[in-house]
Amino acid sequence: MNKFLGIVLIVAFSTFNVFSQKKISGKIADSKTGEGLPAAHVIIKDTYTGTIANEDGEYSLVVKSFPATIVVRYIGFETQEKTIDEDFDGYLDFLLEESVAQMEELVVTTEDPAIRIMKEVIARKKVWRAKLETYAAEGYSRQQLLNDTTIVSISESASELFWHKEKGPREVLKSRRQTANIEGANNFAGVSYLPNFYDDELEIAGFDVVGITDERALKYYTFKLVEFTSIDDRIVFEISVAPKRKLQPLFEGTIFVLDEEFALLSVKLKPNNVIVFPPPVQDFNLYYEQQFSNFGGDFWLPVDVRINGLVKVGIVGLRFPPIGFHQVSKINNYQVNVELPDTLYKRRSWISVDSTTIDKSDSLFATSIDPVPLSEKEEEAYTELDSTATLQKAFEPKGFLSKFIKLDDGDDNSESAVQAGSGNSAARASAKRGSQNRSVIRKFVSNLSPIGRFNRVDVFQFGLKHNKTYYNRRLSSEVKFGYSTGYEEFTYGGRLNWWPLKKTRRFVVSANYAADTRTSYDSELYNPFIASFLPLLGYDDYFNYYRNEGGSLSFGYRPRRSRFTYRLFYTLEKHESINFKTSYDIIGRDFIQRINPGIEDGTLSSIRFQISTGDNANNFGAVEMNGARLSVEQSAKAIGSDWNFTRLEFNMFKRFNTFYKKRFFPNALDVRVNAGTYLGDLPVQENGALDASFGYLTPFGGFRSKRYIPYQGASYFAVNAEHNFRSVPFEMLGWRKAPQTGLSLIAFGGIGKTWNPNENINQFNILGSDDLHIEVGGSLSNIFSLFRIDVAVRLDDPGIYPGISIARFF
């Protein structure tokens, strides 16, 4: 009976609490002018519960218990309080009076008073921050996307926010709503990734920025006392903030500090001109405003964040409308130094979704969520923006290049839709059969692609390749067929890939068979198709070639949560020399190509193990690469091979950030190391190579002062490195807008050598290095945001070698 009564009482009180809460609203304005006071802070006295006013001074607030005292604060005005009870019904407006306070005379010294004030702010922050271990709070955020000044989308979210001193923030989305032209999955409104200007360091648009209350702040910023105002008869210092360091990403603007407490009340800051982006970004502006309150306690916590941004993107011939961004977020109902759920930090992601509430967003926003009231423009946007008002339409580019960019408007122009309205049923049935037949043909043809290349052995090689996936991409196939017009042989082959594990592609089995022309040394930079352009235009052919026919079986596996991929290959191939070459080119240079040297004919049977991590696909130095690959191959007569050898190969790309690490694009050192060696009787067609420049095309990873033909070697090693100083040298010379041009200054160097058995050098015309190849040089990159000019100086065999290559974008 007592248990039953307890349940009844719990239900009764819970119901009473739900029905007793009320949402109050009103306007906060200047009593003299009647103008609204944007972002005025509204709290329920003696609690961490509150909100902020919108840009018109309008607010709304859910009050869960009565009586309640509503407190409104605004810098420069007297705080005002009003008490209401459960019978209150209507608007609760506040007309604030200006606050006037007398400031004591300042003692004139050589040091600006703001220095002393900020020293005290930093010291007091250090004391209370040391005591702040965790907090939980409620968050609300609203984002606008604008085409210049016109709202094109709105997204809102309500969430639970958690913060741990050591582990950082986490956010659980409870509810969200958005205009009808975007999906919920594309609603990225949140509060956990927003800046707290009381932090020592902040990440702004990818730049690490020293905060204004960091212990080092006085070394990085110039603080000056500009003016003083008041709140509740207490002095508020208005202090200007300017960067001391011209090349460091920092803030500039104004902050407001409360006297006696020496606490930040408000900040109005923007990033300095170091925080810019190279083309195609033409302009990038961000402005931040944030307020703080101690809610009557010891800790000064963020009340809100307001962000305004504008980005302009374009290149010659392609211009996008200005992309505007506006966000207002508030945080309230703090619970300080509470135990946080362990499950929050088992996930790597900062943000998770509460599946039990996210589908009830409309009802939650109507009953229990305190959004910042919508402005009139925002209410119109919710009413007028429907699913046809796509972002593609809103940001449709202009310029002569825009015709090459196809934006999907979602129109159904499919053939089946057109046929649906055709004549009688017989005609429709016939059309359907014809459509099905055409569909099969279209699917087959759509998976076909041409293949081709040109070299002094194949001459013109033409063919077709067919790719297809099956069973939800768990099986893929590739079949190819072609013909080489030079030594007059057909080329053909096929490949199957199978991913047998359900719900994962971490394990793959592959089988391959091919009869084709093969290069007798591999290149990490150029494939046979790219290499076609040199002989086609009458320059040295980059490769040597032989005929290869055979197959391989391989297994690849990447363990869960591992950065490494392991592969095992078994290869069985027949290798034959090709005794043919042509010196034909399409421009008639009459250049005589070197002979295609023979190889050691025979059968290769080998087992190869490979371990790799990261990215090993060379991109000509256009973007950052971090990856490594190590392989060990064993060939033995015991398994049917004509050769006994063990071959080891290593290849690595690595980036090291060096100077100005707080920038989005810090100075960086990029290194490539490749090496190989062997034991036994390695056939010449299994040699390695140190890449050369592709004529006057001089990409990163090869020797820029070695033209056309690479160094070949049974054993080899090379280290290529380049340091990207980006625009910093130009900025040091006083060109402050250099980062916006994207221009970068790069220094590079390389060293390498190959080794070959003496008997192979003459017999197979091997072109190796006689001694160490050593080069240094410099580059001007991102010219017209497309290319770079390189000048290499060879030291072991003096010479100057100019070249051009793809710009290093990132």
Short mmCIF file of N, CA, C and O in Angstrom, two decimals, residues 28-112:
data_model
loop_
_atom_site.label_atom_id
_atom_site.label_comp_id
_atom_site.label_asym_id
_atom_site.label_seq_id
_atom_site.Cartn_x
_atom_site.Cartn_y
_atom_site.Cartn_z
N ILE A 28 13.31 43.72 -24.01
CA ILE A 28 14.24 44.47 -23.18
C ILE A 28 14.69 45.66 -24.00
O ILE A 28 15.21 45.50 -25.12
N ALA A 29 14.51 46.86 -23.46
CA ALA A 29 14.78 48.06 -24.25
C ALA A 29 15.40 49.14 -23.38
O ALA A 29 15.34 49.12 -22.15
N ASP A 30 16.01 50.11 -24.07
CA ASP A 30 16.54 51.32 -23.45
C ASP A 30 15.36 52.19 -23.04
O ASP A 30 14.50 52.52 -23.87
N SER A 31 15.31 52.57 -21.77
CA SER A 31 14.16 53.33 -21.28
C SER A 31 14.05 54.70 -21.93
O SER A 31 12.95 55.26 -22.03
N LYS A 32 15.17 55.25 -22.42
CA LYS A 32 15.12 56.59 -23.02
C LYS A 32 14.69 56.54 -24.47
O LYS A 32 13.88 57.34 -24.93
N THR A 33 15.25 55.61 -25.23
CA THR A 33 15.01 55.57 -26.68
C THR A 33 13.96 54.55 -27.10
O THR A 33 13.41 54.64 -28.20
N GLY A 34 13.71 53.56 -26.24
CA GLY A 34 12.78 52.49 -26.59
C GLY A 34 13.38 51.45 -27.52
O GLY A 34 12.70 50.50 -27.91
N GLU A 35 14.66 51.61 -27.87
CA GLU A 35 15.30 50.64 -28.77
C GLU A 35 15.66 49.37 -28.02
O GLU A 35 16.09 49.40 -26.86
N GLY A 36 15.46 48.22 -28.69
CA GLY A 36 15.78 46.93 -28.09
C GLY A 36 17.27 46.80 -27.81
O GLY A 36 18.10 47.37 -28.52
N LEU A 37 17.59 46.04 -26.78
CA LEU A 37 18.98 45.81 -26.40
C LEU A 37 19.36 44.37 -26.79
O LEU A 37 19.00 43.42 -26.10
N PRO A 38 20.04 44.21 -27.93
CA PRO A 38 20.34 42.85 -28.41
C PRO A 38 21.27 42.09 -27.48
O PRO A 38 22.19 42.66 -26.90
N ALA A 39 20.99 40.80 -27.33
CA ALA A 39 21.81 39.87 -26.53
C ALA A 39 21.83 40.24 -25.05
O ALA A 39 22.73 39.83 -24.32
N ALA A 40 20.82 41.01 -24.57
CA ALA A 40 20.73 41.25 -23.13
C ALA A 40 20.61 39.92 -22.41
O ALA A 40 19.92 39.00 -22.88
N HIS A 41 21.26 39.81 -21.25
CA HIS A 41 21.31 38.54 -20.53
C HIS A 41 20.16 38.46 -19.54
O HIS A 41 20.01 39.36 -18.68
N VAL A 42 19.38 37.40 -19.64
CA VAL A 42 18.21 37.18 -18.77
C VAL A 42 18.47 35.91 -17.97
O VAL A 42 18.76 34.86 -18.55
N ILE A 43 18.36 35.99 -16.62
CA ILE A 43 18.52 34.79 -15.81
C ILE A 43 17.45 34.75 -14.73
O ILE A 43 16.84 35.77 -14.40
N ILE A 44 17.21 33.55 -14.23
CA ILE A 44 16.37 33.38 -13.04
C ILE A 44 17.30 33.45 -11.84
O ILE A 44 18.28 32.71 -11.75
N LYS A 45 17.02 34.36 -10.95
CA LYS A 45 17.91 34.67 -9.84
C LYS A 45 18.25 33.42 -9.02
O LYS A 45 17.40 32.56 -8.80
N ASP A 46 19.51 33.36 -8.60
CA ASP A 46 20.03 32.28 -7.77
C ASP A 46 20.03 30.93 -8.49
O ASP A 46 19.99 29.87 -7.85
N THR A 47 20.04 30.96 -9.83
CA THR A 47 20.13 29.72 -10.61
C THR A 47 21.11 29.93 -11.76
O THR A 47 21.57 31.05 -12.01
N TYR A 48 21.44 28.84 -12.46
CA TYR A 48 22.24 28.92 -13.68
C TYR A 48 21.35 28.94 -14.93
O TYR A 48 21.83 28.72 -16.04
N THR A 49 20.03 29.18 -14.75
CA THR A 49 19.08 29.14 -15.85
C THR A 49 18.91 30.53 -16.44
O THR A 49 18.70 31.49 -15.70
N GLY A 50 19.00 30.62 -17.76
CA GLY A 50 18.84 31.92 -18.39
C GLY A 50 18.75 31.82 -19.89
O GLY A 50 18.67 30.75 -20.47
N THR A 51 18.77 32.99 -20.53
CA THR A 51 18.71 33.07 -21.98
C THR A 51 19.28 34.41 -22.40
O THR A 51 19.75 35.20 -21.56
N ILE A 52 19.27 34.69 -23.69
CA ILE A 52 19.66 35.99 -24.20
C ILE A 52 18.57 36.51 -25.13
O ILE A 52 17.79 35.73 -25.69
N ALA A 53 18.52 37.84 -25.28
CA ALA A 53 17.56 38.45 -26.19
C ALA A 53 18.05 38.36 -27.62
O ALA A 53 19.26 38.23 -27.88
N ASN A 54 17.13 38.40 -28.58
CA ASN A 54 17.53 38.39 -29.98
C ASN A 54 17.98 39.79 -30.39
O ASN A 54 18.09 40.71 -29.56
N GLU A 55 18.21 39.98 -31.68
CA GLU A 55 18.75 41.25 -32.15
C GLU A 55 17.79 42.41 -31.96
O GLU A 55 18.20 43.58 -32.01
N ASP A 56 16.51 42.13 -31.73
CA ASP A 56 15.53 43.18 -31.49
C ASP A 56 15.26 43.38 -30.00
O ASP A 56 14.38 44.18 -29.63
N GLY A 57 15.97 42.64 -29.15
CA GLY A 57 15.75 42.76 -27.72
C GLY A 57 14.66 41.86 -27.19
O GLY A 57 14.32 41.93 -26.00
N GLU A 58 14.11 40.98 -28.01
CA GLU A 58 13.03 40.09 -27.59
C GLU A 58 13.61 38.81 -26.99
O GLU A 58 14.64 38.31 -27.45
N TYR A 59 12.93 38.28 -25.96
CA TYR A 59 13.41 37.07 -25.30
C TYR A 59 12.23 36.18 -24.95
O TYR A 59 11.06 36.61 -24.94
N SER A 60 12.54 34.91 -24.67
CA SER A 60 11.56 34.00 -24.09
C SER A 60 12.31 33.09 -23.13
O SER A 60 13.49 32.79 -23.34
N LEU A 61 11.62 32.64 -22.07
CA LEU A 61 12.29 31.87 -21.03
C LEU A 61 11.29 30.95 -20.36
O LEU A 61 10.18 31.38 -19.99
N VAL A 62 11.64 29.66 -20.24
CA VAL A 62 10.79 28.71 -19.54
C VAL A 62 11.10 28.79 -18.04
O VAL A 62 12.25 28.62 -17.64
N VAL A 63 10.07 29.05 -17.23
CA VAL A 63 10.20 29.11 -15.77
C VAL A 63 9.52 27.88 -15.21
O VAL A 63 8.33 27.66 -15.45
N LYS A 64 10.29 27.07 -14.44
CA LYS A 64 9.77 25.78 -13.99
C LYS A 64 9.24 25.81 -12.57
O LYS A 64 8.55 24.88 -12.15
N SER A 65 9.56 26.84 -11.77
CA SER A 65 9.05 26.89 -10.40
C SER A 65 8.79 28.35 -10.00
O SER A 65 9.46 29.26 -10.51
N PHE A 66 7.82 28.54 -9.12
CA PHE A 66 7.40 29.88 -8.72
C PHE A 66 7.38 29.98 -7.19
O PHE A 66 7.25 28.96 -6.51
N PRO A 67 7.50 31.18 -6.66
CA PRO A 67 7.78 32.44 -7.36
C PRO A 67 9.19 32.44 -7.93
O PRO A 67 10.07 31.74 -7.46
N ALA A 68 9.39 33.29 -8.95
CA ALA A 68 10.69 33.39 -9.61
C ALA A 68 11.03 34.84 -9.83
O ALA A 68 10.16 35.64 -10.21
N THR A 69 12.29 35.16 -9.58
CA THR A 69 12.77 36.52 -9.82
C THR A 69 13.58 36.53 -11.11
O THR A 69 14.59 35.83 -11.22
N ILE A 70 13.13 37.32 -12.08
CA ILE A 70 13.78 37.42 -13.38
C ILE A 70 14.73 38.62 -13.35
O ILE A 70 14.32 39.73 -13.02
N VAL A 71 16.00 38.35 -13.69
CA VAL A 71 17.04 39.37 -13.64
C VAL A 71 17.55 39.64 -15.06
O VAL A 71 17.85 38.70 -15.80
N VAL A 72 17.64 40.93 -15.41
CA VAL A 72 18.14 41.31 -16.73
C VAL A 72 19.37 42.20 -16.56
O VAL A 72 19.33 43.19 -15.81
N ARG A 73 20.47 41.86 -17.27
CA ARG A 73 21.71 42.62 -17.21
C ARG A 73 22.15 43.04 -18.61
O ARG A 73 21.99 42.28 -19.57
N TYR A 74 22.72 44.22 -18.67
CA TYR A 74 23.26 44.71 -19.93
C TYR A 74 24.32 45.75 -19.61
O TYR A 74 24.09 46.65 -18.79
N ILE A 75 25.47 45.62 -20.22
CA ILE A 75 26.57 46.53 -19.92
C ILE A 75 26.17 47.96 -20.25
O ILE A 75 25.65 48.25 -21.34
N GLY A 76 26.40 48.86 -19.29
CA GLY A 76 26.05 50.26 -19.46
C GLY A 76 24.71 50.63 -18.87
O GLY A 76 24.32 51.80 -18.90
N PHE A 77 24.02 49.62 -18.32
CA PHE A 77 22.68 49.85 -17.76
C PHE A 77 22.59 49.22 -16.38
O PHE A 77 23.36 48.32 -16.03
N GLU A 78 21.62 49.74 -15.61
CA GLU A 78 21.36 49.18 -14.30
C GLU A 78 20.64 47.84 -14.44
O GLU A 78 19.70 47.72 -15.25
N THR A 79 21.08 46.85 -13.67
CA THR A 79 20.39 45.56 -13.66
C THR A 79 18.98 45.76 -13.10
O THR A 79 18.75 46.55 -12.19
N GLN A 80 18.05 45.01 -13.68
CA GLN A 80 16.65 45.13 -13.24
C GLN A 80 16.11 43.76 -12.90
O GLN A 80 16.40 42.77 -13.57
N GLU A 81 15.30 43.72 -11.82
CA GLU A 81 14.71 42.46 -11.36
C GLU A 81 13.19 42.59 -11.30
O GLU A 81 12.67 43.65 -10.93
N LYS A 82 12.49 41.54 -11.62
CA LYS A 82 11.03 41.47 -11.47
C LYS A 82 10.66 40.07 -11.00
O LYS A 82 11.18 39.08 -11.53
N THR A 83 9.79 40.01 -9.99
CA THR A 83 9.35 38.72 -9.44
C THR A 83 7.95 38.40 -9.93
O THR A 83 7.06 39.25 -9.94
N ILE A 84 7.77 37.16 -10.35
CA ILE A 84 6.46 36.70 -10.84
C ILE A 84 6.07 35.43 -10.10
O ILE A 84 6.92 34.73 -9.54
N ASP A 85 4.75 35.14 -10.09
CA ASP A 85 4.27 33.90 -9.52
C ASP A 85 3.54 33.10 -10.58
O ASP A 85 3.47 33.51 -11.74
N GLU A 86 2.96 31.98 -10.15
CA GLU A 86 2.34 31.08 -11.13
C GLU A 86 1.12 31.66 -11.80
O GLU A 86 0.67 31.16 -12.84
N ASP A 87 0.56 32.75 -11.24
CA ASP A 87 -0.63 33.37 -11.85
C ASP A 87 -0.26 34.37 -12.93
O ASP A 87 -1.15 34.90 -13.61
N PHE A 88 1.05 34.63 -13.08
CA PHE A 88 1.45 35.62 -14.07
C PHE A 88 1.10 35.13 -15.47
O PHE A 88 1.33 33.98 -15.83
N ASP A 89 0.54 36.04 -16.25
CA ASP A 89 0.18 35.70 -17.61
C ASP A 89 0.36 36.94 -18.47
O ASP A 89 -0.20 38.01 -18.15
N GLY A 90 1.12 36.86 -19.51
CA GLY A 90 1.34 38.01 -20.36
C GLY A 90 2.81 38.24 -20.63
O GLY A 90 3.65 37.39 -20.38
N TYR A 91 3.14 39.42 -21.13
CA TYR A 91 4.50 39.78 -21.46
C TYR A 91 5.18 40.42 -20.27
O TYR A 91 4.57 41.20 -19.53
N LEU A 92 6.46 40.11 -20.12
CA LEU A 92 7.25 40.70 -19.05
C LEU A 92 8.35 41.53 -19.72
O LEU A 92 9.38 41.01 -20.12
N ASP A 93 8.09 42.82 -19.85
CA ASP A 93 9.03 43.72 -20.50
C ASP A 93 9.94 44.39 -19.48
O ASP A 93 9.57 44.56 -18.31
N PHE A 94 11.11 44.81 -19.95
CA PHE A 94 12.07 45.50 -19.09
C PHE A 94 12.56 46.75 -19.82
O PHE A 94 13.00 46.68 -20.97
N LEU A 95 12.48 47.89 -19.15
CA LEU A 95 13.04 49.15 -19.65
C LEU A 95 14.20 49.50 -18.74
O LEU A 95 14.01 49.85 -17.57
N LEU A 96 15.41 49.40 -19.26
CA LEU A 96 16.60 49.57 -18.44
C LEU A 96 17.08 51.02 -18.45
O LEU A 96 17.07 51.70 -19.49
N GLU A 97 17.53 51.45 -17.28
CA GLU A 97 18.09 52.79 -17.11
C GLU A 97 19.61 52.73 -17.26
O GLU A 97 20.26 51.76 -16.87
N GLU A 98 20.15 53.80 -17.82
CA GLU A 98 21.61 53.88 -17.94
C GLU A 98 22.25 53.87 -16.57
O GLU A 98 21.75 54.45 -15.62
N SER A 99 23.40 53.19 -16.50
CA SER A 99 24.14 53.12 -15.24
C SER A 99 25.25 54.16 -15.25
O SER A 99 25.94 54.34 -16.25
N VAL A 100 25.39 54.86 -14.13
CA VAL A 100 26.42 55.88 -14.02
C VAL A 100 27.25 55.56 -12.80
O VAL A 100 26.72 55.37 -11.70
N ALA A 101 28.56 55.48 -12.98
CA ALA A 101 29.45 55.19 -11.85
C ALA A 101 30.64 56.12 -11.90
O ALA A 101 31.11 56.49 -12.99
N GLN A 102 31.11 56.51 -10.78
CA GLN A 102 32.26 57.38 -10.69
C GLN A 102 33.53 56.53 -10.60
O GLN A 102 33.62 55.62 -9.78
N MET A 103 34.47 56.86 -11.41
CA MET A 103 35.72 56.10 -11.43
C MET A 103 36.78 56.87 -10.66
O MET A 103 36.92 58.09 -10.80
N GLU A 104 37.54 56.15 -9.84
CA GLU A 104 38.63 56.78 -9.12
C GLU A 104 39.69 57.28 -10.11
O GLU A 104 39.84 56.75 -11.20
N GLU A 105 40.38 58.32 -9.70
CA GLU A 105 41.42 58.86 -10.56
C GLU A 105 42.52 57.82 -10.78
O GLU A 105 42.94 57.13 -9.86
N LEU A 106 42.93 57.74 -12.05
CA LEU A 106 43.98 56.80 -12.40
C LEU A 106 45.35 57.45 -12.17
O LEU A 106 45.56 58.63 -12.48
N VAL A 107 46.25 56.69 -11.61
CA VAL A 107 47.62 57.15 -11.45
C VAL A 107 48.34 57.00 -12.79
O VAL A 107 48.39 55.93 -13.37
N VAL A 108 48.85 58.13 -13.27
CA VAL A 108 49.51 58.13 -14.58
C VAL A 108 50.89 57.49 -14.46
O VAL A 108 51.71 57.91 -13.65
N THR A 109 51.12 56.44 -15.25
CA THR A 109 52.42 55.78 -15.30
C THR A 109 52.77 55.55 -16.77
O THR A 109 51.97 55.83 -17.67
N THR A 110 53.98 55.05 -16.99
CA THR A 110 54.38 54.76 -18.37
C THR A 110 53.66 53.53 -18.91
O THR A 110 53.63 53.31 -20.11
N GLU A 111 53.08 52.75 -18.03
CA GLU A 111 52.37 51.54 -18.44
C GLU A 111 50.88 51.82 -18.55
O GLU A 111 50.28 52.43 -17.65
N ASP A 112 50.27 51.38 -19.66
CA ASP A 112 48.84 51.59 -19.83
C ASP A 112 48.08 50.85 -18.72
O ASP A 112 48.43 49.72 -18.37
#
